[in-house]
Amino acid sequence: MSDPLIRRADDIEYEAVDAADGLEKGVLIGEEGGGGNLAIRRFTLAPGGSVPKHTNDIEHEQYVLSGRYTVGIEGEEHDVEAGDSLHIPAGAVHWYRNDGDESGAFLCAVPAGDDEIKLQE
């Protein structure tokens, strides 16, 4: 059983995601910080930013906070904007592209543990 946890916005550290261009990630709640079985992360995708085709062994649930960007999932493109929700199944090939003039931001909920990105060709 985990303990209650409150994290303040000022306590979240963001870092660039190596496999992407213009993508930053902040872990809001995660295993290392005393979270339970789930992790919640916040990503920002800069204008002109992109994330190459990749897979993850775990499923993702995402909620778009701001901006507009394109998500490719299993060969289909989807334009998403604030208020949209996505489910990306485990193992699905997916990617992101922000062709707009403003940053996009989204929350991503995943099972706690390893979330290795496997780049596709």
Coordinates of N, CA, C and O in Angstrom, one line a residue:
M1 N 0.8 -1.2 0.0 CA 0.0 0.0 0.0 C 0.9 1.2 0.0 O 1.9 1.3 0.7
S2 N 0.5 2.2 -0.8 CA 1.3 3.4 -0.9 C 0.8 4.5 0.0 O -0.4 4.4 0.5
D3 N 1.6 5.5 0.3 CA 1.1 6.6 1.1 C 0.6 7.7 0.3 O 0.9 7.8 -0.9
P4 N -0.3 8.6 0.9 CA -0.8 9.7 0.1 C 0.4 10.6 -0.3 O 1.5 10.6 0.3
L5 N 0.2 11.3 -1.5 CA 1.3 12.1 -2.0 C 0.8 13.3 -2.7 O -0.2 13.2 -3.5
I6 N 1.3 14.5 -2.4 CA 1.0 15.7 -3.1 C 2.3 16.3 -3.6 O 3.3 16.4 -2.9
R7 N 2.3 16.6 -4.9 CA 3.5 17.2 -5.5 C 3.1 18.5 -6.1 O 2.1 18.6 -6.8
R8 N 3.8 19.6 -5.8 CA 3.6 20.9 -6.3 C 4.2 21.1 -7.7 O 5.2 20.5 -8.0
A9 N 3.6 22.0 -8.5 CA 4.0 22.2 -9.9 C 5.5 22.6 -9.9 O 6.3 22.3 -10.8
D10 N 5.9 23.5 -8.9 CA 7.3 24.0 -8.8 C 8.3 22.8 -8.5 O 9.5 23.0 -8.7
D11 N 7.8 21.7 -8.1 CA 8.7 20.6 -7.7 C 9.0 19.7 -8.9 O 9.8 18.8 -8.8
I12 N 8.3 19.9 -10.0 CA 8.4 19.0 -11.2 C 9.6 19.5 -12.0 O 9.6 20.6 -12.5
E13 N 10.5 18.6 -12.3 CA 11.6 18.9 -13.2 C 11.3 18.3 -14.6 O 10.9 17.1 -14.7
Y14 N 11.5 19.1 -15.6 CA 11.3 18.7 -17.0 C 12.7 18.4 -17.7 O 13.6 19.1 -17.4
E15 N 12.7 17.4 -18.5 CA 13.9 17.1 -19.2 C 13.6 16.8 -20.7 O 12.5 16.3 -21.0
A16 N 14.5 17.1 -21.6 CA 14.4 16.7 -23.0 C 14.3 15.2 -23.1 O 15.1 14.5 -22.5
V17 N 13.5 14.8 -24.0 CA 13.5 13.3 -24.4 C 14.5 13.1 -25.5 O 14.3 13.7 -26.6
D18 N 15.5 12.3 -25.3 CA 16.6 12.1 -26.2 C 16.1 11.6 -27.6 O 16.7 12.1 -28.6
A19 N 15.1 10.8 -27.7 CA 14.7 10.2 -28.9 C 13.9 11.1 -29.8 O 13.5 10.8 -30.9
A20 N 13.6 12.3 -29.3 CA 12.6 13.2 -30.0 C 13.3 14.6 -30.2 O 14.3 14.9 -29.6
D21 N 12.6 15.4 -31.0 CA 13.0 16.8 -31.2 C 11.9 17.7 -30.7 O 10.8 17.7 -31.2
G22 N 12.2 18.5 -29.6 CA 11.3 19.4 -29.1 C 10.3 18.9 -28.1 O 9.3 19.5 -27.8
L23 N 10.6 17.7 -27.6 CA 9.7 17.0 -26.6 C 10.4 17.1 -25.2 O 11.5 16.7 -25.1
E24 N 9.6 17.5 -24.2 CA 10.1 17.5 -22.8 C 9.1 16.8 -22.0 O 7.9 16.8 -22.2
K25 N 9.7 16.1 -20.9 CA 8.8 15.2 -20.1 C 9.1 15.6 -18.6 O 10.2 15.8 -18.2
G26 N 8.0 15.7 -17.9 CA 8.0 15.9 -16.4 C 7.2 14.8 -15.8 O 6.1 14.5 -16.2
V27 N 7.8 14.1 -14.8 CA 7.0 13.0 -14.1 C 6.3 13.7 -12.9 O 6.9 14.1 -12.0
L28 N 5.0 13.7 -13.0 CA 4.2 14.3 -12.0 C 4.0 13.4 -10.8 O 4.2 13.8 -9.7
I29 N 3.7 12.2 -11.1 CA 3.6 11.1 -10.0 C 4.3 9.9 -10.6 O 3.9 9.5 -11.8
G30 N 5.2 9.3 -9.9 CA 5.8 8.1 -10.4 C 6.4 7.2 -9.3 O 6.3 7.6 -8.2
E31 N 6.9 6.1 -9.7 CA 7.4 5.1 -8.8 C 8.5 5.7 -7.9 O 8.5 5.5 -6.7
E32 N 9.5 6.5 -8.5 CA 10.6 7.0 -7.8 C 10.1 8.0 -6.7 O 10.8 8.2 -5.7
G33 N 9.0 8.7 -7.0 CA 8.6 9.8 -6.1 C 7.6 9.3 -5.0 O 7.0 10.1 -4.3
G34 N 7.4 8.0 -4.9 CA 6.5 7.5 -3.9 C 5.1 7.2 -4.4 O 4.1 6.9 -3.6
G35 N 4.9 7.2 -5.8 CA 3.6 6.9 -6.3 C 3.3 5.4 -6.2 O 4.1 4.6 -5.8
G36 N 2.1 5.0 -6.6 CA 1.6 3.6 -6.5 C 1.9 2.9 -7.8 O 2.9 2.8 -8.4
N37 N 0.8 2.2 -8.3 CA 0.9 1.4 -9.5 C 0.8 2.1 -10.8 O 1.1 1.5 -11.9
L38 N 0.5 3.4 -10.8 CA 0.5 4.2 -12.0 C 1.5 5.3 -12.0 O 1.9 5.8 -10.9
A39 N 1.8 5.8 -13.2 CA 2.6 7.0 -13.3 C 1.8 8.0 -14.2 O 1.2 7.6 -15.1
I40 N 1.9 9.3 -13.8 CA 1.3 10.4 -14.6 C 2.5 11.3 -15.0 O 3.2 11.8 -14.1
R41 N 2.6 11.5 -16.3 CA 3.6 12.4 -16.8 C 3.0 13.5 -17.6 O 1.9 13.3 -18.2
R42 N 3.7 14.6 -17.7 CA 3.3 15.8 -18.5 C 4.3 16.0 -19.6 O 5.5 16.1 -19.3
F43 N 3.9 16.0 -20.8 CA 4.8 16.3 -22.0 C 4.5 17.6 -22.6 O 3.3 18.0 -22.7
T44 N 5.5 18.3 -23.2 CA 5.3 19.4 -24.0 C 6.0 19.2 -25.3 O 7.1 18.6 -25.4
L45 N 5.3 19.5 -26.4 CA 5.9 19.3 -27.8 C 5.9 20.7 -28.4 O 4.9 21.3 -28.7
A46 N 7.1 21.2 -28.6 CA 7.4 22.5 -29.1 C 6.9 22.7 -30.6 O 6.8 21.7 -31.3
P47 N 6.6 23.9 -31.0 CA 6.3 24.1 -32.4 C 7.4 23.6 -33.3 O 8.6 23.8 -33.0
G48 N 7.0 22.8 -34.3 CA 8.0 22.2 -35.2 C 8.6 20.9 -34.6 O 9.4 20.2 -35.3
G49 N 8.3 20.5 -33.4 CA 8.8 19.3 -32.8 C 8.2 18.1 -33.3 O 7.1 18.1 -33.9
S50 N 8.9 17.0 -33.1 CA 8.4 15.7 -33.6 C 9.0 14.6 -32.8 O 10.1 14.7 -32.2
V51 N 8.3 13.5 -32.7 CA 8.7 12.2 -32.1 C 8.7 11.2 -33.2 O 7.6 11.0 -33.8
P52 N 9.8 10.4 -33.4 CA 9.8 9.4 -34.5 C 8.9 8.2 -34.2 O 8.5 8.0 -33.0
K53 N 8.6 7.5 -35.2 CA 7.9 6.2 -35.0 C 8.5 5.4 -34.0 O 9.8 5.1 -34.0
H54 N 7.7 4.9 -33.0 CA 8.3 4.0 -31.9 C 7.2 3.2 -31.3 O 6.0 3.4 -31.6
T55 N 7.6 2.2 -30.5 CA 6.6 1.4 -29.8 C 7.1 1.4 -28.3 O 8.2 1.8 -28.0
N56 N 6.1 1.1 -27.4 CA 6.4 0.9 -26.0 C 5.7 -0.5 -25.6 O 4.7 -0.8 -26.2
D57 N 6.3 -1.1 -24.7 CA 5.7 -2.4 -24.2 C 4.5 -2.2 -23.3 O 3.8 -3.2 -23.0
I58 N 4.2 -1.0 -23.0 CA 3.0 -0.7 -22.1 C 2.0 0.2 -22.8 O 2.4 1.0 -23.7
E59 N 0.8 0.1 -22.4 CA -0.3 1.0 -23.0 C -0.1 2.4 -22.4 O 0.4 2.6 -21.3
H60 N -0.7 3.4 -23.1 CA -0.7 4.8 -22.7 C -2.1 5.3 -22.8 O -2.9 5.0 -23.7
E61 N -2.5 6.1 -21.8 CA -3.7 6.9 -21.9 C -3.3 8.3 -21.8 O -2.5 8.7 -21.0
Q62 N -3.7 9.1 -22.8 CA -3.3 10.5 -22.9 C -4.5 11.5 -22.9 O -5.5 11.1 -23.5
Y63 N -4.2 12.7 -22.4 CA -5.2 13.7 -22.4 C -4.5 15.0 -22.9 O -3.5 15.4 -22.2
V64 N -5.0 15.6 -23.9 CA -4.4 16.8 -24.5 C -4.8 18.0 -23.7 O -6.0 18.3 -23.5
L65 N -3.8 18.7 -23.1 CA -4.0 19.9 -22.3 C -4.1 21.2 -23.1 O -4.9 22.0 -22.8
S66 N -3.2 21.3 -24.1 CA -3.2 22.6 -24.9 C -2.6 22.3 -26.2 O -1.9 21.3 -26.4
G67 N -2.8 23.3 -27.1 CA -2.2 23.2 -28.5 C -3.0 22.2 -29.4 O -4.0 21.6 -29.0
R68 N -2.4 22.1 -30.6 CA -2.9 21.1 -31.6 C -1.7 20.4 -32.2 O -0.7 21.1 -32.4
Y69 N -1.8 19.2 -32.4 CA -0.7 18.4 -33.0 C -1.2 17.2 -33.7 O -2.4 16.9 -33.5
T70 N -0.4 16.5 -34.4 CA -0.8 15.3 -35.1 C -0.2 14.1 -34.4 O 1.0 14.1 -34.1
V71 N -1.0 13.0 -34.2 CA -0.5 11.8 -33.7 C -0.7 10.7 -34.7 O -1.8 10.6 -35.3
G72 N 0.3 9.9 -35.0 CA 0.1 8.7 -35.9 C 0.0 7.5 -35.0 O 0.9 7.3 -34.1
I73 N -1.0 6.7 -35.2 CA -1.1 5.4 -34.5 C -1.4 4.3 -35.5 O -2.4 4.4 -36.2
E74 N -0.5 3.3 -35.5 CA -0.7 2.2 -36.4 C -1.1 2.6 -37.9 O -2.0 2.1 -38.4
G75 N -0.4 3.6 -38.4 CA -0.5 4.0 -39.8 C -1.6 5.0 -40.0 O -1.8 5.5 -41.2
E76 N -2.4 5.4 -39.0 CA -3.5 6.4 -39.2 C -3.1 7.7 -38.5 O -2.6 7.6 -37.4
E77 N -3.3 8.8 -39.2 CA -3.0 10.1 -38.6 C -4.2 10.7 -37.9 O -5.3 10.6 -38.5
H78 N -4.1 11.3 -36.7 CA -5.1 12.0 -36.0 C -4.7 13.4 -35.5 O -3.7 13.5 -34.9
D79 N -5.5 14.4 -35.9 CA -5.2 15.7 -35.4 C -5.9 15.8 -34.1 O -7.1 15.6 -34.0
V80 N -5.2 16.2 -33.0 CA -5.7 16.3 -31.7 C -5.6 17.7 -31.2 O -4.7 18.4 -31.6
E81 N -6.4 18.1 -30.2 CA -6.4 19.4 -29.6 C -6.8 19.3 -28.1 O -7.3 18.2 -27.7
A82 N -6.7 20.4 -27.4 CA -7.1 20.4 -26.0 C -8.5 19.8 -25.8 O -9.4 20.1 -26.5
G83 N -8.5 18.9 -24.8 CA -9.8 18.2 -24.4 C -9.9 16.8 -25.0 O -10.7 16.0 -24.6
D84 N -9.0 16.5 -26.0 CA -9.1 15.2 -26.7 C -8.4 14.1 -25.8 O -7.4 14.5 -25.1
S85 N -8.8 12.9 -25.9 CA -8.2 11.8 -25.1 C -7.8 10.7 -26.1 O -8.4 10.5 -27.1
L86 N -6.7 10.0 -25.8 CA -6.2 9.0 -26.7 C -5.9 7.7 -25.8 O -5.4 7.8 -24.7
H87 N -6.0 6.6 -26.5 CA -5.5 5.3 -25.9 C -4.6 4.7 -27.0 O -4.9 4.6 -28.1
I88 N -3.4 4.5 -26.5 CA -2.3 3.9 -27.4 C -2.0 2.5 -26.8 O -1.4 2.4 -25.8
P89 N -2.5 1.4 -27.6 CA -2.2 0.1 -27.0 C -0.8 -0.3 -26.9 O 0.1 0.3 -27.6
A90 N -0.5 -1.2 -26.0 CA 0.9 -1.7 -25.9 C 1.4 -2.2 -27.2 O 0.6 -2.9 -27.9
G91 N 2.6 -1.9 -27.6 CA 3.2 -2.4 -28.9 C 2.7 -1.7 -30.1 O 3.3 -2.0 -31.2
A92 N 1.8 -0.7 -30.0 CA 1.4 0.0 -31.2 C 2.5 1.0 -31.7 O 3.1 1.7 -30.9
V93 N 2.7 1.0 -33.0 CA 3.6 2.0 -33.6 C 2.9 3.3 -33.6 O 1.8 3.5 -34.1
H94 N 3.6 4.3 -33.0 CA 3.0 5.7 -32.9 C 4.1 6.7 -33.0 O 5.3 6.4 -32.8
W95 N 3.7 8.0 -33.3 CA 4.6 9.1 -33.5 C 3.8 10.4 -33.3 O 2.6 10.4 -33.2
Y96 N 4.5 11.5 -33.1 CA 3.9 12.8 -32.9 C 4.6 13.9 -33.8 O 5.8 13.8 -34.0
R97 N 3.8 14.9 -34.2 CA 4.4 16.0 -35.0 C 3.5 17.3 -34.7 O 2.3 17.2 -34.7
N98 N 4.2 18.4 -34.4 CA 3.6 19.6 -34.1 C 4.0 20.6 -35.3 O 5.0 21.2 -35.3
D99 N 3.0 20.8 -36.2 CA 3.2 21.7 -37.3 C 2.7 23.1 -37.0 O 2.9 24.0 -37.8
G100 N 2.2 23.3 -35.8 CA 1.6 24.6 -35.5 C 2.6 25.6 -34.9 O 3.8 25.4 -34.9
D101 N 2.1 26.7 -34.5 CA 2.9 27.8 -34.0 C 2.9 27.9 -32.5 O 3.6 28.8 -31.9
E102 N 2.2 27.0 -31.8 CA 2.2 27.0 -30.3 C 2.5 25.6 -29.8 O 2.3 24.6 -30.5
S103 N 3.0 25.6 -28.6 CA 3.4 24.3 -28.0 C 2.1 23.4 -27.7 O 1.1 24.0 -27.5
G104 N 2.3 22.2 -27.8 CA 1.2 21.2 -27.4 C 1.7 20.7 -26.1 O 2.8 20.6 -25.8
A105 N 0.7 20.3 -25.3 CA 1.0 19.7 -24.0 C -0.1 18.6 -23.7 O -1.2 18.7 -24.1
F106 N 0.4 17.5 -23.1 CA -0.5 16.4 -22.8 C -0.1 15.7 -21.6 O 1.1 15.6 -21.2
L107 N -1.1 15.1 -20.9 CA -0.8 14.2 -19.8 C -0.8 12.8 -20.3 O -1.5 12.5 -21.3
C108 N 0.1 12.0 -19.7 CA 0.2 10.6 -20.1 C 0.2 9.7 -18.9 O 1.0 9.9 -18.0
A109 N -0.8 8.8 -18.8 CA -0.9 7.9 -17.7 C -0.5 6.5 -18.1 O -0.9 6.0 -19.2
V110 N 0.4 5.9 -17.4 CA 1.0 4.5 -17.7 C 1.1 3.7 -16.5 O 1.2 4.3 -15.4
P111 N 1.2 2.4 -16.6 CA 1.6 1.6 -15.5 C 3.0 2.0 -15.0 O 3.8 2.3 -15.8
A112 N 3.2 1.9 -13.7 CA 4.5 2.2 -13.1 C 5.5 1.2 -13.6 O 5.2 0.1 -13.9
G113 N 6.7 1.6 -13.7 CA 7.8 0.7 -14.1 C 8.5 1.2 -15.4 O 8.3 2.4 -15.8
D114 N 9.2 0.3 -16.1 CA 10.0 0.7 -17.3 C 9.0 1.0 -18.4 O 8.0 0.4 -18.7
D115 N 9.4 2.1 -19.2 CA 8.7 2.5 -20.3 C 9.7 2.8 -21.5 O 9.8 3.9 -22.0
E116 N 10.4 1.8 -21.8 CA 11.4 1.9 -22.8 C 10.8 2.2 -24.2 O 9.9 1.6 -24.6
I117 N 11.4 3.2 -24.9 CA 11.0 3.5 -26.3 C 11.8 2.7 -27.2 O 13.0 2.6 -27.1
K118 N 11.1 2.0 -28.2 CA 11.8 1.2 -29.2 C 11.6 1.9 -30.5 O 10.4 1.9 -31.1
L119 N 12.6 2.6 -31.1 CA 12.4 3.3 -32.4 C 12.2 2.3 -33.5 O 12.8 1.3 -33.5
Q120 N 11.3 2.8 -34.5 CA 11.0 2.0 -35.6 C 11.7 2.6 -36.8 O 12.0 3.8 -36.8
E121 N 11.9 1.9 -37.9 CA 12.6 2.4 -39.1 C 11.6 2.9 -40.1 O 10.5 2.5 -40.1

